mmCIF file of C-alpha atoms in Angstrom:
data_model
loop_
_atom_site.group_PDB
_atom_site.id
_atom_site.type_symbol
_atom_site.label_atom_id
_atom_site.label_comp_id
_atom_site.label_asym_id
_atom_site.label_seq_id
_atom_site.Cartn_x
_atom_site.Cartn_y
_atom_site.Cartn_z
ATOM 1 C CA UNK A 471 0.000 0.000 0.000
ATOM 2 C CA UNK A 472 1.591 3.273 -0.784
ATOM 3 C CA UNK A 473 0.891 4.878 2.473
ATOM 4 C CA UNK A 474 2.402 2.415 3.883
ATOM 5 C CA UNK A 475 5.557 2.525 2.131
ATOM 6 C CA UNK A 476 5.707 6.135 2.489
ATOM 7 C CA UNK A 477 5.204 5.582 6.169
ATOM 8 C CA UNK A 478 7.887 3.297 6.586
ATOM 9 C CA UNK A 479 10.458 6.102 4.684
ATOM 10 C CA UNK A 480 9.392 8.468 7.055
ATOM 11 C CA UNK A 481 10.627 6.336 10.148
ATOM 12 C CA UNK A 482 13.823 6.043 8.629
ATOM 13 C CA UNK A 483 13.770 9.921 7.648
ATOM 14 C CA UNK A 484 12.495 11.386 10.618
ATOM 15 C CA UNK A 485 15.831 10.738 12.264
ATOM 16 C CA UNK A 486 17.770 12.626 9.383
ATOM 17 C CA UNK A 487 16.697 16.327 10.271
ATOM 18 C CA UNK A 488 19.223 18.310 8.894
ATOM 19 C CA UNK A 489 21.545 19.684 12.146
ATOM 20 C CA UNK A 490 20.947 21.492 14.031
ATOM 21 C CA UNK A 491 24.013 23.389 13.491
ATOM 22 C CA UNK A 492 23.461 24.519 10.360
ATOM 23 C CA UNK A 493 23.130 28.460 11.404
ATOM 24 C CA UNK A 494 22.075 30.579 8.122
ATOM 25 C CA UNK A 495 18.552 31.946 7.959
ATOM 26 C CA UNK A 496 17.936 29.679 5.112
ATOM 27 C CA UNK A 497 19.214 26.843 6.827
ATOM 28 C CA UNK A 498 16.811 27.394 9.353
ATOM 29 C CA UNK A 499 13.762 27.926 7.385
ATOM 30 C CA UNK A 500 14.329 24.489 5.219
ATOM 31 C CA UNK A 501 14.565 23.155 8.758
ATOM 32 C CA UNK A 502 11.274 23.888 10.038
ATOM 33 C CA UNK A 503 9.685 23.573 6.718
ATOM 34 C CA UNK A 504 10.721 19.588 6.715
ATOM 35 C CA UNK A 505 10.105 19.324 10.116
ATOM 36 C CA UNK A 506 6.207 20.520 9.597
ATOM 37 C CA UNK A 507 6.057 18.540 6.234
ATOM 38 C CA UNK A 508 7.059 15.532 8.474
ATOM 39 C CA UNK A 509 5.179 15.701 11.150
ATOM 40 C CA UNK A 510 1.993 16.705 8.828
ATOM 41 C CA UNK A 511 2.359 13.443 7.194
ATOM 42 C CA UNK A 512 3.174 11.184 10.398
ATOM 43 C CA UNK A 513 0.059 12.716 11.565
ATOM 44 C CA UNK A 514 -1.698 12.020 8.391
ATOM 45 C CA UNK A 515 -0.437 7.999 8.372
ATOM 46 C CA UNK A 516 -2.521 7.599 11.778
ATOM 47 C CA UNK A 517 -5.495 8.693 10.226
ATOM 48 C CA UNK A 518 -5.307 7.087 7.088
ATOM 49 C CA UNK A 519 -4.760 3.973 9.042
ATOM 50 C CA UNK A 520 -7.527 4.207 11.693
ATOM 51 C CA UNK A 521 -5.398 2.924 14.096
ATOM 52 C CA UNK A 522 -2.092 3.504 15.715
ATOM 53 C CA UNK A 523 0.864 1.181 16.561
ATOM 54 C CA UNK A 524 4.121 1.110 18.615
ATOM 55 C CA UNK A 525 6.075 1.987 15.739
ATOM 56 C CA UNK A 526 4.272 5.120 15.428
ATOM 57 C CA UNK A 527 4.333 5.992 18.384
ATOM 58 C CA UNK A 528 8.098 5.520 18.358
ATOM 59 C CA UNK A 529 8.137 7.918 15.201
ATOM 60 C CA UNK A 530 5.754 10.556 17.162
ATOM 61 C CA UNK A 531 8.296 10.460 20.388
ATOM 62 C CA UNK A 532 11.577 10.777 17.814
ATOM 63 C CA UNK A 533 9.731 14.022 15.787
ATOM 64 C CA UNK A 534 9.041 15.522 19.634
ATOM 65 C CA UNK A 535 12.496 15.293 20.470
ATOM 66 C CA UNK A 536 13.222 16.767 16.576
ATOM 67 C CA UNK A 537 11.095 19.710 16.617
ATOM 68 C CA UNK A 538 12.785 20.713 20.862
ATOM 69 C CA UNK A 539 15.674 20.310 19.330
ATOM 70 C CA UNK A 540 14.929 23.212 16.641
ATOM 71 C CA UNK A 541 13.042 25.298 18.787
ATOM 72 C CA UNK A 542 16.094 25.154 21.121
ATOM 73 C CA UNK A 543 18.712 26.491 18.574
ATOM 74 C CA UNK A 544 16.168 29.247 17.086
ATOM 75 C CA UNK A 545 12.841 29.742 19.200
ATOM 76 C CA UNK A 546 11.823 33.550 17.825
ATOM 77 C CA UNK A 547 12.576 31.975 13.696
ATOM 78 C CA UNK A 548 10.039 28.946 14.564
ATOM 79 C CA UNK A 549 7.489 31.009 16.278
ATOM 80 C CA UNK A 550 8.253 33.756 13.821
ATOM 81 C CA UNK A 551 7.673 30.705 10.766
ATOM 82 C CA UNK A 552 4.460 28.822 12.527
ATOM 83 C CA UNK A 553 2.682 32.146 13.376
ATOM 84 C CA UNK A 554 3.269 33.458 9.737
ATOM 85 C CA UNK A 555 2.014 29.954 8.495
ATOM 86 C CA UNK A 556 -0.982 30.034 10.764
ATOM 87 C CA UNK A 557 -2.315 33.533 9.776
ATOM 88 C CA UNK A 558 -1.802 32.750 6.328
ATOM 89 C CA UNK A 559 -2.785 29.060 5.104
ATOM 90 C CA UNK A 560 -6.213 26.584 6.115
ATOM 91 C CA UNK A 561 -4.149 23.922 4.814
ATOM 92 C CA UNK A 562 -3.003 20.767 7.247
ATOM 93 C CA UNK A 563 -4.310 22.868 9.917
ATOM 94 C CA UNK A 564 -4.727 19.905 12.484
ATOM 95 C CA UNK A 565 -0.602 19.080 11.901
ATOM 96 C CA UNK A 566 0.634 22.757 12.099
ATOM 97 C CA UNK A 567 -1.822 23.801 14.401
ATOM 98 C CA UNK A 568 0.001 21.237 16.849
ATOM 99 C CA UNK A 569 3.255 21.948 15.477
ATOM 100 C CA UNK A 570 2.687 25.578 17.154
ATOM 101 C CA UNK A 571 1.571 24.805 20.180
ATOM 102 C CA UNK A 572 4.303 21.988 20.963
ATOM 103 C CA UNK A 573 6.594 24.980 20.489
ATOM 104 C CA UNK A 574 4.873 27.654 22.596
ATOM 105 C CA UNK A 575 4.003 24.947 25.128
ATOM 106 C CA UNK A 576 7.813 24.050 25.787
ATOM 107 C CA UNK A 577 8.832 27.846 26.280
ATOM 108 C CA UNK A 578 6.194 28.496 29.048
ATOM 109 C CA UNK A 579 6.809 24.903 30.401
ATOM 110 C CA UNK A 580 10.833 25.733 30.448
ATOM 111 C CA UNK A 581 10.093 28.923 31.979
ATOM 112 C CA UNK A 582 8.054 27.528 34.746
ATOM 113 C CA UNK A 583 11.320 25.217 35.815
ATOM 114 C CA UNK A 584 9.508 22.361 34.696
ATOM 115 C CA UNK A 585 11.503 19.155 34.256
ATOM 116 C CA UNK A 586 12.769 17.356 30.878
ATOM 117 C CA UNK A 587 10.987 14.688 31.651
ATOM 118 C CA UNK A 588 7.423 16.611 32.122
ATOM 119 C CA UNK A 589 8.032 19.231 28.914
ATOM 120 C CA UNK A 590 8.691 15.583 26.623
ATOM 121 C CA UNK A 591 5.572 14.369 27.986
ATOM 122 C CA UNK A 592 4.211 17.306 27.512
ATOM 123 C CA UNK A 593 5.151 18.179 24.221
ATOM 124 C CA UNK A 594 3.663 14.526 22.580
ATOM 125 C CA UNK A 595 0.353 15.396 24.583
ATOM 126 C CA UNK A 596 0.795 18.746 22.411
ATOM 127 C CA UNK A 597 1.403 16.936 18.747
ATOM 128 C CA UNK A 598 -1.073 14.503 19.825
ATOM 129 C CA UNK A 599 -4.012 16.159 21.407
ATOM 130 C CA UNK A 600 -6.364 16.337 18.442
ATOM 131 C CA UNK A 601 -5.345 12.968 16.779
ATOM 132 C CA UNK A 602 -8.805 11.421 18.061
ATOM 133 C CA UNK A 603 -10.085 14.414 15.328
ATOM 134 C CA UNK A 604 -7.554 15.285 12.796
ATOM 135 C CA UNK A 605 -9.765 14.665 9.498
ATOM 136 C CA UNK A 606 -12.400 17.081 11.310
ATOM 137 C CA UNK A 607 -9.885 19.352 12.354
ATOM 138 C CA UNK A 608 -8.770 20.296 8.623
ATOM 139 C CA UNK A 609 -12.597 19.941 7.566
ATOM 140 C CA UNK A 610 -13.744 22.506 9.798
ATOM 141 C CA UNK A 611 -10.824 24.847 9.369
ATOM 142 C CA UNK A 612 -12.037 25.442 5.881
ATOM 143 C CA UNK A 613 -15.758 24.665 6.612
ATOM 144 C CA UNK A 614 -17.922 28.018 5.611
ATOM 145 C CA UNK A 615 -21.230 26.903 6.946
ATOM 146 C CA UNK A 616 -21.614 26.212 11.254
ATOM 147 C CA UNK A 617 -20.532 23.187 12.836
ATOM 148 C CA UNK A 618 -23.454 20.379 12.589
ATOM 149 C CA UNK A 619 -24.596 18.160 15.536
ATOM 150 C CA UNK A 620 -22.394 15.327 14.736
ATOM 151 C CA UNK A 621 -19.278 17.948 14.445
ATOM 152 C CA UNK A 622 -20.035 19.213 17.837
ATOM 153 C CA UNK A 623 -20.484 15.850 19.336
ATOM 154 C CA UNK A 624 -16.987 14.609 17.966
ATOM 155 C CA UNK A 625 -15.076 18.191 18.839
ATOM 156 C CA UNK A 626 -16.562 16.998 22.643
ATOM 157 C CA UNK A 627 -15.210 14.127 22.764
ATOM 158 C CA UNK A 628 -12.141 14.131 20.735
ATOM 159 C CA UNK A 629 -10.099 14.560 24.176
ATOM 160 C CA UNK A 630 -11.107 11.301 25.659
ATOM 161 C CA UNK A 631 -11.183 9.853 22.040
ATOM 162 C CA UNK A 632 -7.334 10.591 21.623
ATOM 163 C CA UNK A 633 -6.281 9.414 24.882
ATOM 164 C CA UNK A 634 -7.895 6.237 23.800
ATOM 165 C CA UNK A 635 -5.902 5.998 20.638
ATOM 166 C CA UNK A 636 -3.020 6.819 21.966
ATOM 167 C CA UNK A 637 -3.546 4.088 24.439
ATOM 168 C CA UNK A 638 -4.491 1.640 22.288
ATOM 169 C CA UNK A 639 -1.386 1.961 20.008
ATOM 170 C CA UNK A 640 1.183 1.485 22.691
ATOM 171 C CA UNK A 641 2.043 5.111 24.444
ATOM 172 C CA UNK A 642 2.448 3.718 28.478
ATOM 173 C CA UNK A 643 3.462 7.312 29.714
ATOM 174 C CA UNK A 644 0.677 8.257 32.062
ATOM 175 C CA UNK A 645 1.425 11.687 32.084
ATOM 176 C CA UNK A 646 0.863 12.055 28.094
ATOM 177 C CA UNK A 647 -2.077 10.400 28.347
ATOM 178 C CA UNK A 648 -3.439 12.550 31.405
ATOM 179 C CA UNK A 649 -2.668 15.445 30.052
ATOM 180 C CA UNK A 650 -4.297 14.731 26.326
ATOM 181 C CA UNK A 651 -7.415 13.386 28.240
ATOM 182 C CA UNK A 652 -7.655 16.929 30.319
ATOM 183 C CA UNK A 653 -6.601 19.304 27.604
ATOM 184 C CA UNK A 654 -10.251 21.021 27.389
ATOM 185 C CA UNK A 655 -11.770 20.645 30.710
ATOM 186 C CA UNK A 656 -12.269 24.238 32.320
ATOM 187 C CA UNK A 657 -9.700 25.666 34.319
ATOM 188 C CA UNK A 658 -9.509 25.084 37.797
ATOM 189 C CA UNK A 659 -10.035 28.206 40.282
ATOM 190 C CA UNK A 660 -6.519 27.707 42.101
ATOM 191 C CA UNK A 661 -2.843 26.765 40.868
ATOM 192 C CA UNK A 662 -1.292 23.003 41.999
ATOM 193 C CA UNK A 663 2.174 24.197 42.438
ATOM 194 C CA UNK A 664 3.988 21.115 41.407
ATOM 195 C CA UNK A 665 3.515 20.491 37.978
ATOM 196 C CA UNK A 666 0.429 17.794 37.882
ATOM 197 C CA UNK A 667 -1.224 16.388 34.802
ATOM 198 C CA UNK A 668 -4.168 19.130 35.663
ATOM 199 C CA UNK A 669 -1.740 21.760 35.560
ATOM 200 C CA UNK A 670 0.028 21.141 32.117
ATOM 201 C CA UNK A 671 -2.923 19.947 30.466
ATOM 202 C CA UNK A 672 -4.181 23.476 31.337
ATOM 203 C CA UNK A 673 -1.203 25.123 30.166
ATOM 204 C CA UNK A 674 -1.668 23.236 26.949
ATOM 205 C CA UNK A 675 -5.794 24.692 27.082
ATOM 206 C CA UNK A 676 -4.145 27.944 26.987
ATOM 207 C CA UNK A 677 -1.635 27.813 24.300
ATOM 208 C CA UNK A 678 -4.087 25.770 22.043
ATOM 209 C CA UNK A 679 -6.457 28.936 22.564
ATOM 210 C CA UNK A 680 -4.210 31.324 21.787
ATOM 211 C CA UNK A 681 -2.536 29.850 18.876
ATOM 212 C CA UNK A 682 -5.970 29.451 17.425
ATOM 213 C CA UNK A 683 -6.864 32.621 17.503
ATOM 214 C CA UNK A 684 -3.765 33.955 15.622
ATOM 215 C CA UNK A 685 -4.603 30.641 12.810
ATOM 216 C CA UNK A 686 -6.567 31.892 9.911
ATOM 217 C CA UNK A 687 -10.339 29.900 9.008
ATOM 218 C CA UNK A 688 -11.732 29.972 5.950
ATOM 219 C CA UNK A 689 -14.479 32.009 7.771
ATOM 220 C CA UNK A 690 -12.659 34.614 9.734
ATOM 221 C CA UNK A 691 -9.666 36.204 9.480
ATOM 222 C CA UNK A 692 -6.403 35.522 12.822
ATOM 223 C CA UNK A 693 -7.323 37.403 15.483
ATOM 224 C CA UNK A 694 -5.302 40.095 17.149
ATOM 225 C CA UNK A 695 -2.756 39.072 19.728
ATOM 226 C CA UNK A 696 -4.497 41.268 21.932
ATOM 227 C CA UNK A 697 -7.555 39.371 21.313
ATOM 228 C CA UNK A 698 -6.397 35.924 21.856
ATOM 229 C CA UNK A 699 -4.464 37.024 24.893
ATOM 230 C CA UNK A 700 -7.519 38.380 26.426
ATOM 231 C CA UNK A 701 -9.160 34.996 25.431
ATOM 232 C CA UNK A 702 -6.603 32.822 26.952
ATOM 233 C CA UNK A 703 -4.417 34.535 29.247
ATOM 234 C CA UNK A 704 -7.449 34.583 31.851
ATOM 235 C CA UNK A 705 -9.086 31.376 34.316
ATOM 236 C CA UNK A 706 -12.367 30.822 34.437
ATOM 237 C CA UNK A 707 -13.413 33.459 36.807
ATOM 238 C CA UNK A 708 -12.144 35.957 34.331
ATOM 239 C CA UNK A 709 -8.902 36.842 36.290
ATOM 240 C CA UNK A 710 -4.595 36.557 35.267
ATOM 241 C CA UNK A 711 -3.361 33.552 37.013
ATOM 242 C CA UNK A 712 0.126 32.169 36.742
ATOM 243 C CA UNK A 713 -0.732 29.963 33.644
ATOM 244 C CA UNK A 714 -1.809 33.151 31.208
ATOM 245 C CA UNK A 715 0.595 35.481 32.952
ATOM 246 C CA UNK A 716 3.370 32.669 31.687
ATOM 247 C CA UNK A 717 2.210 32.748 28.185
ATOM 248 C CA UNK A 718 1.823 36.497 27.888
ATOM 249 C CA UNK A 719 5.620 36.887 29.850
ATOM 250 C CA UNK A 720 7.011 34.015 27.104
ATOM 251 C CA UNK A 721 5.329 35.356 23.834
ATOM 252 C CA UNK A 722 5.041 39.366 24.917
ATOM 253 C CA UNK A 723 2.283 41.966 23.263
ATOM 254 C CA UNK A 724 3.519 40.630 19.926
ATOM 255 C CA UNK A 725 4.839 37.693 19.149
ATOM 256 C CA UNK A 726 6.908 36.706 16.366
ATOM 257 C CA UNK A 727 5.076 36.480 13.042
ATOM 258 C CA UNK A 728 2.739 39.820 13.800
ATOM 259 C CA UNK A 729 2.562 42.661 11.604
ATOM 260 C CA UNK A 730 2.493 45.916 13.921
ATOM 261 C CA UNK A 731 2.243 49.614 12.905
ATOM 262 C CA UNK A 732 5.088 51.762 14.310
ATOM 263 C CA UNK A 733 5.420 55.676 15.265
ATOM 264 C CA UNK A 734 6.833 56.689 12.625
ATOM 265 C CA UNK A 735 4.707 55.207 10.172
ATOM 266 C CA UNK A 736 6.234 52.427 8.854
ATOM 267 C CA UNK A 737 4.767 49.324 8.908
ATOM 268 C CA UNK A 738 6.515 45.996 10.109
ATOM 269 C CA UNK A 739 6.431 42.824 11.274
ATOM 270 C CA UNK A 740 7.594 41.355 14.709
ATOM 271 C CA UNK A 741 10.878 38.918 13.946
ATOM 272 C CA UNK A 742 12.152 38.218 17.427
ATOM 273 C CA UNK A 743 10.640 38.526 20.903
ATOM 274 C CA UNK A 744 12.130 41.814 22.778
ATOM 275 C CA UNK A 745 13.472 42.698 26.566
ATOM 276 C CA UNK A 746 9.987 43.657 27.273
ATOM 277 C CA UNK A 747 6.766 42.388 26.630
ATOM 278 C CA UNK A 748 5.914 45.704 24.997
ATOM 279 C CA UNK A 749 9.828 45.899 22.702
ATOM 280 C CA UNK A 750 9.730 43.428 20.664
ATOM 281 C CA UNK A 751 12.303 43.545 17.612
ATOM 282 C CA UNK A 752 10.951 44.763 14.475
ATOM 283 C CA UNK A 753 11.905 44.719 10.852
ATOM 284 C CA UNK A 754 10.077 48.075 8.701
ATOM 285 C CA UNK A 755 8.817 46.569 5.568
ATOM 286 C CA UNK A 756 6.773 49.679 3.960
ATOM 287 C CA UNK A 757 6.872 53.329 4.698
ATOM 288 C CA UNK A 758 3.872 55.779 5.817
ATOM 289 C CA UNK A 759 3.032 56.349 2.160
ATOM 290 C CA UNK A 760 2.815 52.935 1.175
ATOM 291 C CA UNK A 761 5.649 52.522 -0.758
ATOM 292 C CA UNK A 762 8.264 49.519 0.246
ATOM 293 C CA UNK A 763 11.839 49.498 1.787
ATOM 294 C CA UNK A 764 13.934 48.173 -1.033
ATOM 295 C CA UNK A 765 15.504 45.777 1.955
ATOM 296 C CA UNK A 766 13.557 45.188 5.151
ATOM 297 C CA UNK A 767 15.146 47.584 8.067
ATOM 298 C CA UNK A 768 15.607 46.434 11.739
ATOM 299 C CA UNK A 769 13.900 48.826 14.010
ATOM 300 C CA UNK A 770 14.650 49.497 17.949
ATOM 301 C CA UNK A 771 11.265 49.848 19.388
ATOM 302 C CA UNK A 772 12.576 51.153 22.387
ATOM 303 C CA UNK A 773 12.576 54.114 20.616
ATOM 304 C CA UNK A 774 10.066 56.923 20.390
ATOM 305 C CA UNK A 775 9.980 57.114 16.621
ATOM 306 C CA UNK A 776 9.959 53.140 16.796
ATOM 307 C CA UNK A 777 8.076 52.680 19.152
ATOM 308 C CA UNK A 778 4.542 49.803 18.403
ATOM 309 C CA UNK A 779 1.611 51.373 18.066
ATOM 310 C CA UNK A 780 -0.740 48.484 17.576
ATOM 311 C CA UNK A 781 -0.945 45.343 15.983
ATOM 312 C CA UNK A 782 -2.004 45.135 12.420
ATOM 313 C CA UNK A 783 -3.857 42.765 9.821
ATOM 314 C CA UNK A 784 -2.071 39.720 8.192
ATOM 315 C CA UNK A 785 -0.558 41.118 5.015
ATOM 316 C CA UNK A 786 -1.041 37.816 2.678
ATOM 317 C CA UNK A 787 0.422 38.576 -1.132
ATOM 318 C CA UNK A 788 1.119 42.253 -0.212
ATOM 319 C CA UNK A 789 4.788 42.307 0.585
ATOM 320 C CA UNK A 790 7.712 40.683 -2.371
ATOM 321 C CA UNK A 791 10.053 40.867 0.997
ATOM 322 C CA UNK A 792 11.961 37.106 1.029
ATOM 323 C CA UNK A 793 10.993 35.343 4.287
ATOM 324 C CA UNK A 794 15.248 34.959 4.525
ATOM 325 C CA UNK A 795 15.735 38.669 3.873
ATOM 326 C CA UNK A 796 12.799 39.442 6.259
ATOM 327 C CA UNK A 797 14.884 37.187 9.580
ATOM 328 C CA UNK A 798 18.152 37.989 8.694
ATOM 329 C CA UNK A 799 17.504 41.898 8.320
ATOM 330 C CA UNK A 800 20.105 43.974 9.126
ATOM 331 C CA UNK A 801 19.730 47.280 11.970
ATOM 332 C CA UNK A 802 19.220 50.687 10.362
#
């Protein structure tokens, strides 16, 4: 069968990542770009199969340890890449959508002194989450009209669903499993301090809100970051707890991948997280009358005449900047 066979390449590829060491932009981007292609279709064999097995799982655990290793080496260039592709495409929307939030999860998870152990677990309960509902997933991403009955019923259950999956086809970490099972049960009113299966899967509530408000539908347009932080970045009372004030202290105001207007005029987008939530670092793309900066500018928000303003609409087919030219821009 020929999803087999290209299921069987994949186990042997999924270990041949280029290295991590390779440092130029480009380098970088045809990095993440195979990782996501990889992890779209390892995600993609599950559900063609119906079923998982051990080998899979095997393959899910090695692209985990694949994508933390990238994310380690150039966090702000695969938030910068993820967020961009969110905004932009419907596409493999279940795949990327994880893809993201494996990412975001690990820095708030690593900035909460959680251990190695707990982010790994943490970060296959993150790729894995929605694999109980992947077909759906990239049906209702493009899906115009509401969701019917029988969508709503499977979104419901798609937590317990996965866990069972996962189960079934030979994960044994309890933790992974916990966590998949909780991810979209309500917050609860108080913080565990150590960090408990309740605990992460609410982290991992949190990210998947947020980074789904920044993805694009074929309905709506991303949301603002100031939207989806107000959307996710509060417990169920309405309040900041330590969970959303995590996520808002990991990603700042703008994260990576936003287009923001500045004080001057110009209009950019964010490329790397900043000192301050409010800082981030910002490459100019067009001036304030419209016309384009021959080569993208690095701008010091910490400036007056830099300073954000606001965040701005996805710009899809409006800019002929090259995504390398855009990361690897050079200060004014």
């Amino acid at each position: 069968m020929a999803i087999e066979k290209r299921y069987t390449d994949r186990m042997i590829a999924v270990n041949q990542f280029p290295s991590p060491g390779e440092s130029s932009i480009r380098g970088v981007i045809h990095q993440w770009n195979e990782a996501i292609d990889q992890t779209t279709e390892l995600l993609g064999y599950g559900l063609a199969c119906g079923q998982l097995d051990a080998a899979w799982v095997a393959n899910l655990q090695a692209t985990a340890r694949r994508l933390s290793e990238l994310a380690a080496g150039h966090a702000d260039a695969a938030l910068y890449i993820l967020i961009q592709m969110a905004a932009s495409e419907v596409v493999h929307y279940s795949a990327r959508h994880a893809v993201l939030c494996a990412v975001v999860s690990e820095l708030c998870a690593q900035q909460l002194g959680w251990s190695r152990a707990d982010i790994e677990s943490l970060n296959c309960a993150a790729l894995t989450m929605n694999v109980g509902m992947t077909e759906l997933q990239d049906v209702l991403a493009q899906q115009l009209s509401p969701l019917t009955p029988e969508q709503r019923r499977a979104v419901s259950e798609h937590a317990g669903k996965s866990a069972a999956l996962l189960q079934a086809g030979g994960v044994q970490d309890p933790l992974w499993l916990d966590i998949v099972r909780r991810h979209h049960e309500a917050d609860a009113q108080r913080d565990e301090l150590p960090p408990s299966g309740p605990r992460m899967a609410r982290l991992l509530r949190r990210v998947d809100i947020y980074t789904a408000k920044l993805s694009r539908r074929a309905g709506r347009d991303p949301r603002s970051p100031a939207i989806a932080a107000r959307d996710a970045c509060l417990n169920s009372v309405g309040l900041p707890d330590a969970v959303g004030a995590t996520l808002m202290s990991v990603l700042g105001l703008y994260p990576p991948g936003c287009f923001v207007a500045l004080a001057n005029g110009d209009i950019g987008v964010v490329i790397e997280r900043g000192s301050q939530a409010h800082n981030p670092q910002v490459v100019s793309l067009r001036r304030a009358d419209g016309s384009e900066y021959e080569q993208p500018l690095r701008r010091d928000t910490q400036l007056q005449a830099f300073e954000v303003l606001r965040s701005l609409p996805v710009m899809r087919g409006k800019l002929q900047h090259d995504l390398a030219a855009i990361l690897g821009a050079a200060p004014d």
